[in-house]
mmCIF file of C-alpha atoms in Angstrom:
data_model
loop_
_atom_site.group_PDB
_atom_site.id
_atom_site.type_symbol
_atom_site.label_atom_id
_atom_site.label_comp_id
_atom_site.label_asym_id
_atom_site.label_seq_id
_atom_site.Cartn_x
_atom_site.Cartn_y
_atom_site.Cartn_z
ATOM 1 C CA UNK B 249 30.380 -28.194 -15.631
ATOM 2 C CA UNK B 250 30.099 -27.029 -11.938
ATOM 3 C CA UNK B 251 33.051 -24.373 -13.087
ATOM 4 C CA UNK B 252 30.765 -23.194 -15.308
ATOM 5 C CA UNK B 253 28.022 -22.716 -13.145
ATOM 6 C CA UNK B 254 30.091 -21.226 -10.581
ATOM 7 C CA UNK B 255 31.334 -18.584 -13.157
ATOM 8 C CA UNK B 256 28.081 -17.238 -14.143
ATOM 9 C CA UNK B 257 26.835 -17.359 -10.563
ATOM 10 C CA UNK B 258 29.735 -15.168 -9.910
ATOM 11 C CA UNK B 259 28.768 -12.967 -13.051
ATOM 12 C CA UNK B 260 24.905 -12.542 -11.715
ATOM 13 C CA UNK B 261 26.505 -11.744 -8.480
ATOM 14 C CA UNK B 262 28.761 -8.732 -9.816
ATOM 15 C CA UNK B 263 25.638 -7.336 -12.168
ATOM 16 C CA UNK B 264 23.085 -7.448 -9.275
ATOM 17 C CA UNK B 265 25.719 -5.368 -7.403
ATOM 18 C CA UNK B 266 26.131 -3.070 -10.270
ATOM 19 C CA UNK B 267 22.576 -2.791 -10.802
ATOM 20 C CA UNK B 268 22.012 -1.955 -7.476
ATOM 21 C CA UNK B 269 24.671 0.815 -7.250
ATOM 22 C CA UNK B 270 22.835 2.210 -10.599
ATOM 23 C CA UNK B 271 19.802 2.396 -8.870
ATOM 24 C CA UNK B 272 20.973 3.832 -5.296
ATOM 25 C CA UNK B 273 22.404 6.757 -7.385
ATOM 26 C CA UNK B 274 19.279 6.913 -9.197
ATOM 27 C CA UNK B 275 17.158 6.970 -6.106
ATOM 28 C CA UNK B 276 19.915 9.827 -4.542
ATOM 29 C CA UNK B 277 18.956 12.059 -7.856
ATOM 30 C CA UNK B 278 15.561 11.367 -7.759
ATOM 31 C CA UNK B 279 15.490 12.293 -4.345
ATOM 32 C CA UNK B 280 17.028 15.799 -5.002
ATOM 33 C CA UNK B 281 14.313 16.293 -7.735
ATOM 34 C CA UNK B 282 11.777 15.608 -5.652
ATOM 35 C CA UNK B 283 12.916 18.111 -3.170
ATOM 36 C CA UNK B 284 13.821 20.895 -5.326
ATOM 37 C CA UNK B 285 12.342 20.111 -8.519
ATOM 38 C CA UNK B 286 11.229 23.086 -10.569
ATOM 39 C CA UNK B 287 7.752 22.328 -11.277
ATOM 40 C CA UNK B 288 5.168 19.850 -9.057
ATOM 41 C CA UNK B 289 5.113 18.007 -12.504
ATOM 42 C CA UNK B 290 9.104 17.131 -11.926
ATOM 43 C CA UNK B 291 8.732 15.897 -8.630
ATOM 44 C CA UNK B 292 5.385 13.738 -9.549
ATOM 45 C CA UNK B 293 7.697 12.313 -12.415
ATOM 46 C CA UNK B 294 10.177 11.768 -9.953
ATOM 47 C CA UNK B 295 8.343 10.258 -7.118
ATOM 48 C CA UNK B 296 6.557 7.796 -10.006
ATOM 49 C CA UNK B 297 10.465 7.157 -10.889
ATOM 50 C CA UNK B 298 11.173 6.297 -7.409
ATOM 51 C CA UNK B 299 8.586 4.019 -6.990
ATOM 52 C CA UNK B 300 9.528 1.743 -9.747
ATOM 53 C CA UNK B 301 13.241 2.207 -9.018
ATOM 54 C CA UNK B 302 12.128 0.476 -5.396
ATOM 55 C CA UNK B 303 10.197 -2.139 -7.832
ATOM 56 C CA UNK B 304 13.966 -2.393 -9.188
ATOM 57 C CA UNK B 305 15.600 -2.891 -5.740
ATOM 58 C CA UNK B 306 12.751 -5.589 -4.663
ATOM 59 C CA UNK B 307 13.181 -7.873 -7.838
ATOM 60 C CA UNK B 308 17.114 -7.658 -7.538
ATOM 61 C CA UNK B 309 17.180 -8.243 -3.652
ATOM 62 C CA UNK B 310 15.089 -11.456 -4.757
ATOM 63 C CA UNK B 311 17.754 -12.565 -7.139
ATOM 64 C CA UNK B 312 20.565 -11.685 -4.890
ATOM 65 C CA UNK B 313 18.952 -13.592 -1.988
ATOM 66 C CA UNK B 314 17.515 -16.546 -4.140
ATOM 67 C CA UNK B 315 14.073 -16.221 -3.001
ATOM 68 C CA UNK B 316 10.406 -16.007 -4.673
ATOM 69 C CA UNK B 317 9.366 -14.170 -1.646
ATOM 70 C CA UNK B 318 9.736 -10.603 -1.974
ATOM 71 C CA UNK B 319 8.038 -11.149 -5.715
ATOM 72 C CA UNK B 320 4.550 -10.003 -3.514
ATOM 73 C CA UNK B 321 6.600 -7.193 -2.475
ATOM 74 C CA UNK B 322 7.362 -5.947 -6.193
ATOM 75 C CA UNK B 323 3.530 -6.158 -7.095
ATOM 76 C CA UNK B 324 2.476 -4.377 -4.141
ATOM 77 C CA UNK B 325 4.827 -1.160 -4.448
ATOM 78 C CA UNK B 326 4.048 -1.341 -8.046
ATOM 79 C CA UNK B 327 0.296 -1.540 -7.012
ATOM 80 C CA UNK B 328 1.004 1.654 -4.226
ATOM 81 C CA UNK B 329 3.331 3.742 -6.762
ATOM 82 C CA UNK B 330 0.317 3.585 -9.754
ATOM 83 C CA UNK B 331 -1.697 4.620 -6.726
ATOM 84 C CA UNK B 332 0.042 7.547 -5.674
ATOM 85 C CA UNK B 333 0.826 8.583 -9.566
ATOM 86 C CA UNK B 334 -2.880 8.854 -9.861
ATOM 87 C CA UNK B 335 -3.579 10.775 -6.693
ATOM 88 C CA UNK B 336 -0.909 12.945 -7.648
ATOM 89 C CA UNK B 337 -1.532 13.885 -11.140
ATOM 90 C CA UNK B 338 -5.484 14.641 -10.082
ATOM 91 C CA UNK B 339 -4.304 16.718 -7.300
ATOM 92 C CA UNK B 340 -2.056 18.535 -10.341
ATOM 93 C CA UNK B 341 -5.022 18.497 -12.916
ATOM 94 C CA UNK B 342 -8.152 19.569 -10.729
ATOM 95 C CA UNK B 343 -6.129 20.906 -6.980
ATOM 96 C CA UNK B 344 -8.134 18.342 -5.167
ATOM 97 C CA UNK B 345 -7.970 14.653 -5.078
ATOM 98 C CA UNK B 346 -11.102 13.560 -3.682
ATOM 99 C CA UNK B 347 -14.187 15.361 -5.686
ATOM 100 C CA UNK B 348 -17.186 16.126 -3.111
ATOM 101 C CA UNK B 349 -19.388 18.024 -5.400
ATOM 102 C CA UNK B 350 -21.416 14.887 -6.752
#
């Protein structure tokens, strides 16, 4: 039995790696969209695809590490990357984020 559990610790292992690897390339691509990305629509898409890519990177660091503690971390950059999509795609929609006129 211990074998066992020793195996598919060893299998989470290797997949968080992967996973992470998957990610860090995503966040490298992302990263060049962002920068030169065609349109501000691309790079708001982008930076929104960042932001839950770091939501990725949070929840696997917790499973790597055993730990329930960076689970407030996940909520809040999920909580700051909704945020920032918001501000963003007003600033796209209307040029302004904040509205003063009312």
């Amino acid at each position: 039995m211990t074998d066992f559990l020793v195996l598919t610790e060893k299998i989470l292992e290797i997949t968080v790696l992967i996973c992470l690897a998957g990610i860090s390339i995503a966040l490298i691509l992302l990263l060049y969209r962002i920068i030169a990305g065609p349109t501000q629509a691309d790079r708001a898409i982008a930076l929104d695809a960042m932001g839950i890519d770091l939501m990725g990177i949070a929840g696997l660091m917790s499973i790597l590490l055993i730990t329930d503690k960076l689970n407030d971390v996940v909520l809040l950059i999920g909580i700051l990357a909704f945020l920032g999509t918001l501000a963003i795609a007003k600033y796209l929609e209307k040029g302004v984020i904040i509205d003063r006129d009312n």
